[in-house]
Coordinates of C-alpha atoms in Angstrom, one line a residue:
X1 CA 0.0 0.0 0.0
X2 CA 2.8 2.0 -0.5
X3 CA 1.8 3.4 -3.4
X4 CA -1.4 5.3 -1.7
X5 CA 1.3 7.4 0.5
X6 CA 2.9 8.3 -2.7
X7 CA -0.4 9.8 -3.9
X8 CA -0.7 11.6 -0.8
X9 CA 2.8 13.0 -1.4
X10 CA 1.9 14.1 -4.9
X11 CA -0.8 16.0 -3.3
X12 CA 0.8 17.7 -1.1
X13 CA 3.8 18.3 -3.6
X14 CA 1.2 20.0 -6.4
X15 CA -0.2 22.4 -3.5
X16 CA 3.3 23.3 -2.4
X17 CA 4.0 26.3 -4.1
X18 CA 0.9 28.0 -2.2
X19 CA 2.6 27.4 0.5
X20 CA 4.8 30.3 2.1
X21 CA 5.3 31.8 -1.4
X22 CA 8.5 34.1 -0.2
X23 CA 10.2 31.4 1.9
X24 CA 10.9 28.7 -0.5
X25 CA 13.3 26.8 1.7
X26 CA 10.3 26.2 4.2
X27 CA 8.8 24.7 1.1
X28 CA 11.3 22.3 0.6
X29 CA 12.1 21.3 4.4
X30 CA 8.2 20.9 4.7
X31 CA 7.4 18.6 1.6
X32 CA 10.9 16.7 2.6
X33 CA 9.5 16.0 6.5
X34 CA 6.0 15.3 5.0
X35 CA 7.5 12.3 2.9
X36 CA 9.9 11.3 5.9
X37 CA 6.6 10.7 8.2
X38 CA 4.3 9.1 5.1
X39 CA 7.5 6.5 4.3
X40 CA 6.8 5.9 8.2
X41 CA 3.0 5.3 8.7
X42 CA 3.5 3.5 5.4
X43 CA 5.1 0.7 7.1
X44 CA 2.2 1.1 10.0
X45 CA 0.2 -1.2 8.4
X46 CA -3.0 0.7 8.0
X47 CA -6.3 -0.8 6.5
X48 CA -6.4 0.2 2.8
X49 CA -9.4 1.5 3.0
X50 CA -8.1 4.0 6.0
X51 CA -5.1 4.8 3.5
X52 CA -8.0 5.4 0.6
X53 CA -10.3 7.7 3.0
X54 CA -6.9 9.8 4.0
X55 CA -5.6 10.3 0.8
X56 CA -9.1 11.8 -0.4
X57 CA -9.6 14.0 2.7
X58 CA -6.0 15.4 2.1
X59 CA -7.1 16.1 -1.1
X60 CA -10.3 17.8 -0.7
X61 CA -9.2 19.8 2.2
X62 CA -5.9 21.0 0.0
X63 CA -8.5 22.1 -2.6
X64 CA -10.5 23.8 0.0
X65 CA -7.9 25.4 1.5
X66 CA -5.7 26.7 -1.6
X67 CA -8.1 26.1 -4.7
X68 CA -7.8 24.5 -7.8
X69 CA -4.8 23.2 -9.0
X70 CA -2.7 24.7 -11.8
X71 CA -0.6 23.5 -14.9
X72 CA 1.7 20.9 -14.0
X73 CA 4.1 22.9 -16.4
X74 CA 4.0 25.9 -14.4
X75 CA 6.1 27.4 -11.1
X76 CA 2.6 26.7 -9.2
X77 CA 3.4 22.7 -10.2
X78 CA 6.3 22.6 -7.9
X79 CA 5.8 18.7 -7.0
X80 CA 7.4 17.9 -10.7
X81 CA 10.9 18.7 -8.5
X82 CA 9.5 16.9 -5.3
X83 CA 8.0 13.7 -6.9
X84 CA 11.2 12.4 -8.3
X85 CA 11.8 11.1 -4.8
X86 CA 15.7 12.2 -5.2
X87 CA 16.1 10.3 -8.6
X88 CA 16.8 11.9 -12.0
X89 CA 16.0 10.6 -15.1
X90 CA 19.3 9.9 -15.9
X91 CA 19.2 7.7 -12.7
X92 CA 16.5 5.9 -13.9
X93 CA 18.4 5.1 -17.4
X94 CA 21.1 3.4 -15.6
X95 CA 18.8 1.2 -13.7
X96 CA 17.3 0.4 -17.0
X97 CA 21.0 -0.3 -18.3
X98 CA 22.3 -1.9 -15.1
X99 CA 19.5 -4.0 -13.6
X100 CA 16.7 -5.7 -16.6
X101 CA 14.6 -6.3 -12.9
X102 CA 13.5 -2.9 -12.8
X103 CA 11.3 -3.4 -16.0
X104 CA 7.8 -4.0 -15.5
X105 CA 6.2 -7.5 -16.9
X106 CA 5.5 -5.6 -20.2
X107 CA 8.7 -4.5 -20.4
X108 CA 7.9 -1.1 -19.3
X109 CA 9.3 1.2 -16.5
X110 CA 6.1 1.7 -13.7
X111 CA 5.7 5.5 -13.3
X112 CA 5.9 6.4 -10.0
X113 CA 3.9 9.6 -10.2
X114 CA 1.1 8.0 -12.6
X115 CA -1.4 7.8 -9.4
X116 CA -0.8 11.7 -8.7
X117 CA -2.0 12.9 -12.1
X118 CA -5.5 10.2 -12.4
X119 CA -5.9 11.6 -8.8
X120 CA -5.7 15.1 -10.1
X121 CA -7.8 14.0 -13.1
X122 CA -10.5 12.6 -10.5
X123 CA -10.4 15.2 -8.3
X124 CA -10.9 18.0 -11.1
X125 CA -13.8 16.1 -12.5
X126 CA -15.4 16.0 -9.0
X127 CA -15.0 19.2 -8.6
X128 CA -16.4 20.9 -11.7
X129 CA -18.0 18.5 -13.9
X130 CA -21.2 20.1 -13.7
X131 CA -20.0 23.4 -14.9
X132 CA -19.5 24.3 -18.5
X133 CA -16.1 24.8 -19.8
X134 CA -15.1 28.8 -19.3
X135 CA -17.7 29.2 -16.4
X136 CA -16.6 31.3 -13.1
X137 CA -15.7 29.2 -10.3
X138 CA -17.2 31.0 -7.2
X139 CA -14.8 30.4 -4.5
X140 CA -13.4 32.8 -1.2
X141 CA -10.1 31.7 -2.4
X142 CA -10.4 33.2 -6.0
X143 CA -11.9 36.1 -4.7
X144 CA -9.0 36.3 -1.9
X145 CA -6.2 35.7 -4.8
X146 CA -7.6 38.8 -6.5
X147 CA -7.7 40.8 -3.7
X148 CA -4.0 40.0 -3.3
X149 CA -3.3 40.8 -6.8
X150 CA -4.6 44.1 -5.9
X151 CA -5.9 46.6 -8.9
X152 CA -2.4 46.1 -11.3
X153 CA -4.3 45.6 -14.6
X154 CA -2.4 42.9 -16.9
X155 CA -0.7 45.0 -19.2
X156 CA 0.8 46.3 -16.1
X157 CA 1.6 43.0 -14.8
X158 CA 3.2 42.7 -18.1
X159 CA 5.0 45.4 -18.8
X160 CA 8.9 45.2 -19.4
X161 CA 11.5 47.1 -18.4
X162 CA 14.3 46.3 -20.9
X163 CA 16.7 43.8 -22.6
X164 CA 18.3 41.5 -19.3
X165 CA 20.8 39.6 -21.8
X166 CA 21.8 39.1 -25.5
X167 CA 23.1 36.1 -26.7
X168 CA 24.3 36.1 -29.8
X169 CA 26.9 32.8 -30.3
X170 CA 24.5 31.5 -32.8
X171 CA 24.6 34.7 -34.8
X172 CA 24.0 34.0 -38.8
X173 CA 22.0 30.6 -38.1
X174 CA 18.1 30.8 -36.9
X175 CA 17.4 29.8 -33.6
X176 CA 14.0 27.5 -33.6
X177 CA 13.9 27.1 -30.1
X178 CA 15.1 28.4 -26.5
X179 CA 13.3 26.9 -23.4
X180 CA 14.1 28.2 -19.3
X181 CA 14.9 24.2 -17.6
X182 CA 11.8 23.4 -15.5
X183 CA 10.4 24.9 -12.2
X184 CA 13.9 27.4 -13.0
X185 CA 14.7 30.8 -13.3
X186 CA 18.2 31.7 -14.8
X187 CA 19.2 28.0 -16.3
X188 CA 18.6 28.6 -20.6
X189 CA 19.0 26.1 -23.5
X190 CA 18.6 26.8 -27.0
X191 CA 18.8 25.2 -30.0
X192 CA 20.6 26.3 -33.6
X193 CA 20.6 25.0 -37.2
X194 CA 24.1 25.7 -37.1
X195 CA 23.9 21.9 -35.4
X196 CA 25.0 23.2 -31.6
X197 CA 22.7 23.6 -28.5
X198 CA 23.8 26.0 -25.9
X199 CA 23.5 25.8 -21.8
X200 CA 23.0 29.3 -20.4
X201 CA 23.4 30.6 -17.0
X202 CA 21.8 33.8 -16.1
X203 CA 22.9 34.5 -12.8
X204 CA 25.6 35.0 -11.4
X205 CA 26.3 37.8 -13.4
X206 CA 27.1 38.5 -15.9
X207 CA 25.0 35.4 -17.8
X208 CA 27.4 32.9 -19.3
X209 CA 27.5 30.1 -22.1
X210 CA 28.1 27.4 -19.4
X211 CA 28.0 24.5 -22.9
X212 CA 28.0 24.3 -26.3
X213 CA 26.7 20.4 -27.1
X214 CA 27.9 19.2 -30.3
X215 CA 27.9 16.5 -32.0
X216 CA 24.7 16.3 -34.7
X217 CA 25.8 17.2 -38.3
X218 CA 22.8 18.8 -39.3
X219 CA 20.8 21.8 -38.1
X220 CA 18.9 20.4 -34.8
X221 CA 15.3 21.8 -35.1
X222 CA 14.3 20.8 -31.4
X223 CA 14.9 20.0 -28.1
X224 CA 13.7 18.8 -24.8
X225 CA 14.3 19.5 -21.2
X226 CA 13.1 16.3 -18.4
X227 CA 11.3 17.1 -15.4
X228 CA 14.6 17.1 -13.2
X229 CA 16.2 19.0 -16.1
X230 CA 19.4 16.7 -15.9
X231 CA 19.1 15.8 -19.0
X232 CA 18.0 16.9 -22.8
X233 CA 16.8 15.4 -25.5
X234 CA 17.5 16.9 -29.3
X235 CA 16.1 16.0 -32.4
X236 CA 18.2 17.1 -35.8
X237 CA 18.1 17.3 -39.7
X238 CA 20.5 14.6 -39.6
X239 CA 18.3 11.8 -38.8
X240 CA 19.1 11.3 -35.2
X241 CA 17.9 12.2 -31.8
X242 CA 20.6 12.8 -29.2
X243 CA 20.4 12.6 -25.2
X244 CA 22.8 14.9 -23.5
X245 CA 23.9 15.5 -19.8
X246 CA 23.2 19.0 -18.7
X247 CA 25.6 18.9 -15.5
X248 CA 28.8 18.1 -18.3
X249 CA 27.0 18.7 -21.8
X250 CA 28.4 15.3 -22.5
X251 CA 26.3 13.1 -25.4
X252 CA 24.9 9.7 -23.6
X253 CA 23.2 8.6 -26.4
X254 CA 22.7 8.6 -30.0
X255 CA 19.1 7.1 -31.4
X256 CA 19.2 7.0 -35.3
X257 CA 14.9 7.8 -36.2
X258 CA 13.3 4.6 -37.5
X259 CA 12.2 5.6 -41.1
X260 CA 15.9 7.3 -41.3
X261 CA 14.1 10.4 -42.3
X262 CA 14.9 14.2 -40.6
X263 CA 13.4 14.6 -37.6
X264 CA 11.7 17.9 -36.4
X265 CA 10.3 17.8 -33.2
X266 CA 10.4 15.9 -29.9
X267 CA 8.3 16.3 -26.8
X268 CA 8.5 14.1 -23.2
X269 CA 5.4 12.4 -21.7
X270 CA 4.9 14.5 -18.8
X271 CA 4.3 11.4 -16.4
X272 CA 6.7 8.6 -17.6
X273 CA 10.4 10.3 -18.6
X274 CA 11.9 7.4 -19.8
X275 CA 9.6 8.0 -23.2
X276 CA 9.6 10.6 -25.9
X277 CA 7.6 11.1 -28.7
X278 CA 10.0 12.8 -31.3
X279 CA 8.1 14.4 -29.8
X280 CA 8.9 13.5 -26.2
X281 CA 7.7 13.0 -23.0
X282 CA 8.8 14.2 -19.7
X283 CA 10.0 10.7 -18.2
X284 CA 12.4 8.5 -19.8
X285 CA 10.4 8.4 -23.0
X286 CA 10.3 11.2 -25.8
X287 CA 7.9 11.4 -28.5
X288 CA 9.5 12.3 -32.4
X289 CA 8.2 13.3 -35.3
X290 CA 9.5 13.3 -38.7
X291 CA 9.8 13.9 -42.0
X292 CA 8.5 10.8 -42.7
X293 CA 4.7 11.6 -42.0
X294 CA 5.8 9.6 -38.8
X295 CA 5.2 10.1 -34.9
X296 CA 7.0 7.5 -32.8
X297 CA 7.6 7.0 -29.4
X298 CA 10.7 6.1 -27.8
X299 CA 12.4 5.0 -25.3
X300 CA 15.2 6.5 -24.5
X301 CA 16.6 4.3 -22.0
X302 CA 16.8 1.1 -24.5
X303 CA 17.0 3.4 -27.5
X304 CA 14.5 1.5 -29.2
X305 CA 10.9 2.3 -30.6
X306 CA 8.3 1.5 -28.0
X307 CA 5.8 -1.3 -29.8
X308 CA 2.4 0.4 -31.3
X309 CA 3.9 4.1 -30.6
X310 CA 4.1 5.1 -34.0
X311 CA 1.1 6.6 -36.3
X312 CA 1.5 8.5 -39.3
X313 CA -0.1 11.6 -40.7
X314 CA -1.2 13.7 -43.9
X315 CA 1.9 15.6 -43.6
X316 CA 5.3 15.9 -42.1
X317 CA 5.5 16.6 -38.7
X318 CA 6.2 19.7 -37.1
X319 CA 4.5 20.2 -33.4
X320 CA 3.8 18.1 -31.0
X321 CA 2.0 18.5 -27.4
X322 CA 0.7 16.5 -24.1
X323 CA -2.1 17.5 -22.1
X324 CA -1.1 17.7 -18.7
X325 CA -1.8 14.1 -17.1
X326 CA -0.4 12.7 -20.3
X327 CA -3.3 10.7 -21.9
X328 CA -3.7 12.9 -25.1
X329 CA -1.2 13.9 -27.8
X330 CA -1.9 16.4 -30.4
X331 CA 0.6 16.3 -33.4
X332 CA 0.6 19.3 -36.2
X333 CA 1.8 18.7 -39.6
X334 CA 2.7 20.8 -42.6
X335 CA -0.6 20.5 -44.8
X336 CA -2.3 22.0 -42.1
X337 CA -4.0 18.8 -39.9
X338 CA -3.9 18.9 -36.4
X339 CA -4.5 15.1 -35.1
X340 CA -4.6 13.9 -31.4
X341 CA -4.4 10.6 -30.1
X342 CA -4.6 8.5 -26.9
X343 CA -1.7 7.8 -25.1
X344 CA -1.2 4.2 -23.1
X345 CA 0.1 4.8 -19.8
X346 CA 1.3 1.4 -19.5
X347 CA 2.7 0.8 -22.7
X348 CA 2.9 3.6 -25.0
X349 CA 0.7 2.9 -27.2
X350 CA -0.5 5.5 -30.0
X351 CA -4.5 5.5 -30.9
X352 CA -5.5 7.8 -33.4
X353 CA -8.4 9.5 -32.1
X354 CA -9.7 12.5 -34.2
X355 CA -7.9 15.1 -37.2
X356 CA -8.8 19.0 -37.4
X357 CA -8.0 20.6 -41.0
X358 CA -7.1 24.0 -39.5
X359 CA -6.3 25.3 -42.9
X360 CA -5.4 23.1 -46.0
X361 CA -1.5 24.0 -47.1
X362 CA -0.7 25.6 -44.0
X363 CA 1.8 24.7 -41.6
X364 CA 1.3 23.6 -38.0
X365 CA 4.1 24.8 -36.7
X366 CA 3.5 25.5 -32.6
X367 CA 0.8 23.7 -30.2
X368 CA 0.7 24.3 -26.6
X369 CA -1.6 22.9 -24.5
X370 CA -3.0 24.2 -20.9
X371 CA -5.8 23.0 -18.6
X372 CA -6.7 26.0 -16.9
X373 CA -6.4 29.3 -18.9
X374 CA -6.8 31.1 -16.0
X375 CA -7.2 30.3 -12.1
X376 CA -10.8 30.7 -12.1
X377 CA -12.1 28.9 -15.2
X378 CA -11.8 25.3 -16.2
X379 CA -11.4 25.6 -19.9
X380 CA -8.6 22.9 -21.6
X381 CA -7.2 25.0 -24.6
X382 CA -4.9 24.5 -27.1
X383 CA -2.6 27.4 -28.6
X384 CA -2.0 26.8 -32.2
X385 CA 0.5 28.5 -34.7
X386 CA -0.2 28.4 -38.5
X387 CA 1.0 30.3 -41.3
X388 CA -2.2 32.0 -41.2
X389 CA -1.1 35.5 -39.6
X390 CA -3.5 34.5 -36.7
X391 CA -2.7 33.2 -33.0
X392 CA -5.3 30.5 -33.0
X393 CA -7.0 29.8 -29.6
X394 CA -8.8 26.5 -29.6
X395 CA -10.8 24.7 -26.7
X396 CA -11.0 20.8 -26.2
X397 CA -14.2 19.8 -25.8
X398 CA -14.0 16.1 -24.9
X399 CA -11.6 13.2 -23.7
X400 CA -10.7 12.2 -27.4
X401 CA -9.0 15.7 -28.0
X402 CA -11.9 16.8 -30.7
X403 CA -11.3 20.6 -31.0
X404 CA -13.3 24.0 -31.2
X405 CA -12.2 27.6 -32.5
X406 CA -12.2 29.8 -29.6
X407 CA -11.0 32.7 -30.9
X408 CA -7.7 34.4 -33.0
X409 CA -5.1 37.1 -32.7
X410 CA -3.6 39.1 -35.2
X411 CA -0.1 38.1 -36.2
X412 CA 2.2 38.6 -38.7
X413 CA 3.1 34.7 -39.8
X414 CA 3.1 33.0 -43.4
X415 CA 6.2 30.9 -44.0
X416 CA 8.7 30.7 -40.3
X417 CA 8.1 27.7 -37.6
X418 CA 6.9 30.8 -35.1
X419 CA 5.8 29.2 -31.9
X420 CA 3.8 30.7 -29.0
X421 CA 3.2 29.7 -25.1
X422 CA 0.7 30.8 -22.3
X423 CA 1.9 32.0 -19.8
X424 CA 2.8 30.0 -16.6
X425 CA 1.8 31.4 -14.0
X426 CA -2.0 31.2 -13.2
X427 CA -3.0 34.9 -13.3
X428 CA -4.7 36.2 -9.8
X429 CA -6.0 39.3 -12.3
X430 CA -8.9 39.1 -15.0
X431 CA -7.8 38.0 -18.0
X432 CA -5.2 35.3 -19.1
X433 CA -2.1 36.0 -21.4
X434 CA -0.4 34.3 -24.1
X435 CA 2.7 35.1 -26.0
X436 CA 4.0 34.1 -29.8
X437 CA 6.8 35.2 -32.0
X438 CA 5.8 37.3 -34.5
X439 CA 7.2 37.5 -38.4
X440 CA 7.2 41.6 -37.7
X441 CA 10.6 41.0 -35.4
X442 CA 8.4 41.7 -32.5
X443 CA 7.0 39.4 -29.4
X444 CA 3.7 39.8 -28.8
X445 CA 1.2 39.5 -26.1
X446 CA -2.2 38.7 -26.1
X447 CA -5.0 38.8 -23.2
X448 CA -7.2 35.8 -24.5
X449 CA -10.1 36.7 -22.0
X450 CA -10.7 40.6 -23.4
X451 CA -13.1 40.7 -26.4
X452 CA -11.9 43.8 -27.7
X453 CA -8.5 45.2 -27.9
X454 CA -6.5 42.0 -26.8
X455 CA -3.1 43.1 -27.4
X456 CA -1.2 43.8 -24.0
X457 CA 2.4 44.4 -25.0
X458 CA 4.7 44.0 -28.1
X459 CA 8.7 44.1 -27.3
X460 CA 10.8 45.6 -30.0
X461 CA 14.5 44.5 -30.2
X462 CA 15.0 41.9 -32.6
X463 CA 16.6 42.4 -35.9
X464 CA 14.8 38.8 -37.8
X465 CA 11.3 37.3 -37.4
X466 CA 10.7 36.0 -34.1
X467 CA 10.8 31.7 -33.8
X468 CA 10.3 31.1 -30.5
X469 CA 9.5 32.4 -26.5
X470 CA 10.3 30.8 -23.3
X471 CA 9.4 32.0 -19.8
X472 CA 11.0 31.2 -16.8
X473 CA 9.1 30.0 -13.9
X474 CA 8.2 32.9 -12.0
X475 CA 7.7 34.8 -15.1
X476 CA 10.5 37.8 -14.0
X477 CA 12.1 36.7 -17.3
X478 CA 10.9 36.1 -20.9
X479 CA 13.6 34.4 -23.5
X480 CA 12.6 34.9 -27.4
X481 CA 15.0 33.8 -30.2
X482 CA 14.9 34.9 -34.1
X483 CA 15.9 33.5 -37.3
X484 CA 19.2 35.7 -37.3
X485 CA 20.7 33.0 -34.3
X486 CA 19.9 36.3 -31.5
X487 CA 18.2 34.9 -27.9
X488 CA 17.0 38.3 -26.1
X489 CA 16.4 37.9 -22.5
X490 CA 13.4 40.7 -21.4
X491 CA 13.5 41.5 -17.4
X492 CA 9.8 42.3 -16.1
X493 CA 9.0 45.6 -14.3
X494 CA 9.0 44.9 -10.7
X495 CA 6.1 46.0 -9.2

């Protein structure tokens, strides 16, 4: 019964970040001496059903007391640090190199954390099935977070003061994508067709090149941090998909793709790290998909394609996204077809589910997907990028991924992989922001709750159209990257 007081401890880990919000290091001390006394009364021998009952008055009383939960892939999801229980994915790996026991009967690592996110998917239904996507939640603690937030509007909240940092060592060759390491503030990777990756460190100051990874031959179109950021995952023109060491920037693996076609884009599983879908997935596993037509998941611990994780679709593959708990996958491809498909926790498995034309002939370049657009409204969206000189806003409607045009933004894109993201942070204002690349050289933002006059901010700065942004976790930077090789770092107003 174990496995109950792990649940428990990814409960409390997902509400930590309420806690004490300007004393992290209480944070940490109290989620470490909450799993110290649950490894205890583990071994007390409890009735399961006692263990059951606790685990879902911990739950219900956390969601009293602090709300609803927010994006695992936010600063608010601070148990994705906690709930690797002191092992990194790397770890893992070697256990999976050094000791064949530690695969499951199907041959399959058991996900320690896969418990935490179908309790989070339970206790979300519980809690608001009966209300229809984008309805208010009327709780004292939303009205308690706004009164905290005080009366700074969103473009204030918004508002920046200035270039932080230039980076300019891939200067001459695009940079398709920069991404902060997870649940951090001043640790930076990007990517270059020039066939490098870079390691950043912001602070100390000033902000250094801490690695250059090289080793593909080709330009590498994408990249992946894990959840315990030690290592990354790179997918190139050259056919292969590389796993690197962040501490050393030393390559641990080499995976050539299946169909030996270029590959453009990888993603982890947010639950199970030890696959990837090139795209890939945030355990040992990424997800990849190519130029082939072909999505496949892997496994990056074996190197070898995970049996019935590979589909194929209309065009080649260009973006690739989870929702949060990991059970759907949408992929974008170049003729303009969004498809999602169920995800196997158990074995990585691929079913094709359902296929949105956005717009015949145009590229799918960017999807980003988010549960809660903002704190106070269930409404699972999906961002969408398309060579169509709109930010599309699109809300899932069911469990199979079916999708329904929300609303658009005016952008300047018809021919560059631009990519947008919402932003992390679950806002305690009205309104929710996004923010995309732009072929204008600009970065814009985009309140996706306003009906009229959505535009919040537009920074000025870059020189080439703009590929790619990144927040950090606590949103006080923003990274953005063009197809001239320049990474601008933007430092927020304090307020």
């Amino acid at each position: 019964m174990a496995a109950v007081w792990q649940q428990v401890l990814a409960v409390d880990a997902r509400y930590n970040a309420y806690r004490t919000p300007t004393l992290p290091q209480f944070r940490t001390q109290y989620i470490r001496r909450r799993s110290q006394l649950l490894r205890e009364n583990a071994k007390a021998g409890h009735p399961p059903a006692l263990r059951r009952q606790y685990l879902r008055l911990r739950g219900q009383l956390l969601g009293q007391r602090y709300g609803p939960l927010s994006e695992p892939g936010s600063a608010r999801a601070y148990s994705n640090s906690i709930i690797r229980s002191s092992r990194t994915t790397l770890d893992r790996m070697e256990d999976f190199e050094d000791d064949p026991r530690a695969l499951g009967a199907r041959g399959h690592r058991r996900s320690v954390s896969r418990g935490s996110y179908q309790l989070q998917a339970q206790m979300n239904r519980a809690v608001y099935e009966d209300r229809p996507p984008g309805s208010v939640v009327p709780t004292s603690v939303a009205e308690a977070s706004r009164a905290m937030a005080g009366d700074t509007s969103l473009s204030e909240n918004y508002a920046f003061a200035g270039m932080y940092h230039v980076f300019d060592q891939h200067v001459d060759e695009a940079v398709p994508r920069v991404r902060f390491a997870n649940d951090d503030r001043h640790r930076l990777a990007c990517c270059s067709l020039d066939g490098s990756i870079s390691l950043c460190q912001l602070v100390p100051a000033p902000p250094t090149v801490l690695h250059v990874l090289r080793g593909h031959t080709r330009g590498v179109s994408d990249f992946a941090w894990s959840l315990s950021n030690d290592i990354l995952v790179s997918t190139s023109l050259d056919a292969t998909m590389r796993i690197w060491a962040s501490e050393d920037g030393r390559c641990i693996r080499e995976i050539p793709d299946p169909d030996g076609a270029e590959l453009l884009c990888c993603t982890f599983q947010p639950v199970n790290n030890n696959l990837t879908v090139v795209r890939l997935q945030d355990t040992c596993s990424p997800r990849v998909g190519n130029a082939k037509h072909n999505v496949h998941v892997m496994n990056i611990s074996t190197g070898k394609k995970v049996k019935g994780g590979s589909s194929k679709l209309t065009g080649r593959v260009l973006a690739l996204s989870f929702d949060a708990p990991g059970r759907l996958l949408w992929a974008g491809d170049d003729r303009g077809s969004i498809f999602s498909f169920l995800f196997d926790m158990a074995t990585g498995k691929l079913t094709k589910a359902k296929r949105l034309v956005v717009h015949e002939g145009s590229p799918v370049t960017s999807i980003s997907a988010r549960s809660w657009v903002s704190r106070e409204a269930r409404d699972p969206s999906l961002l969408i990028n398309a060579c169509l000189n709109k930010l599309l806003l699109y809300r899932v409607v069911d469990n199979e991924g079916t999708l329904q045009l929300k609303r658009s933004f005016p952008i300047e894109q018809n021919s560059h992989p631009v990519r947008s993201i919402f932003c992390p942070l679950m806002s305690f204002r009205q309104g929710a922001c996004v923010v995309t690349g732009s072929e204008d050289m600009c970065v814009h933002f985009f309140d996706v709750e306003r009906a009229a006059k959505a535009a919040v901010n537009k920074l000025q700065g870059h020189s080439a159209p703009v590929l790619d942004v990144s927040f950090n976790c606590d949103e006080s930077l923003l990274a953005s990257s063009d197809a001239s090789g320049m990474v601008i770092v933007w430092r927020r107003e304090q307020k």
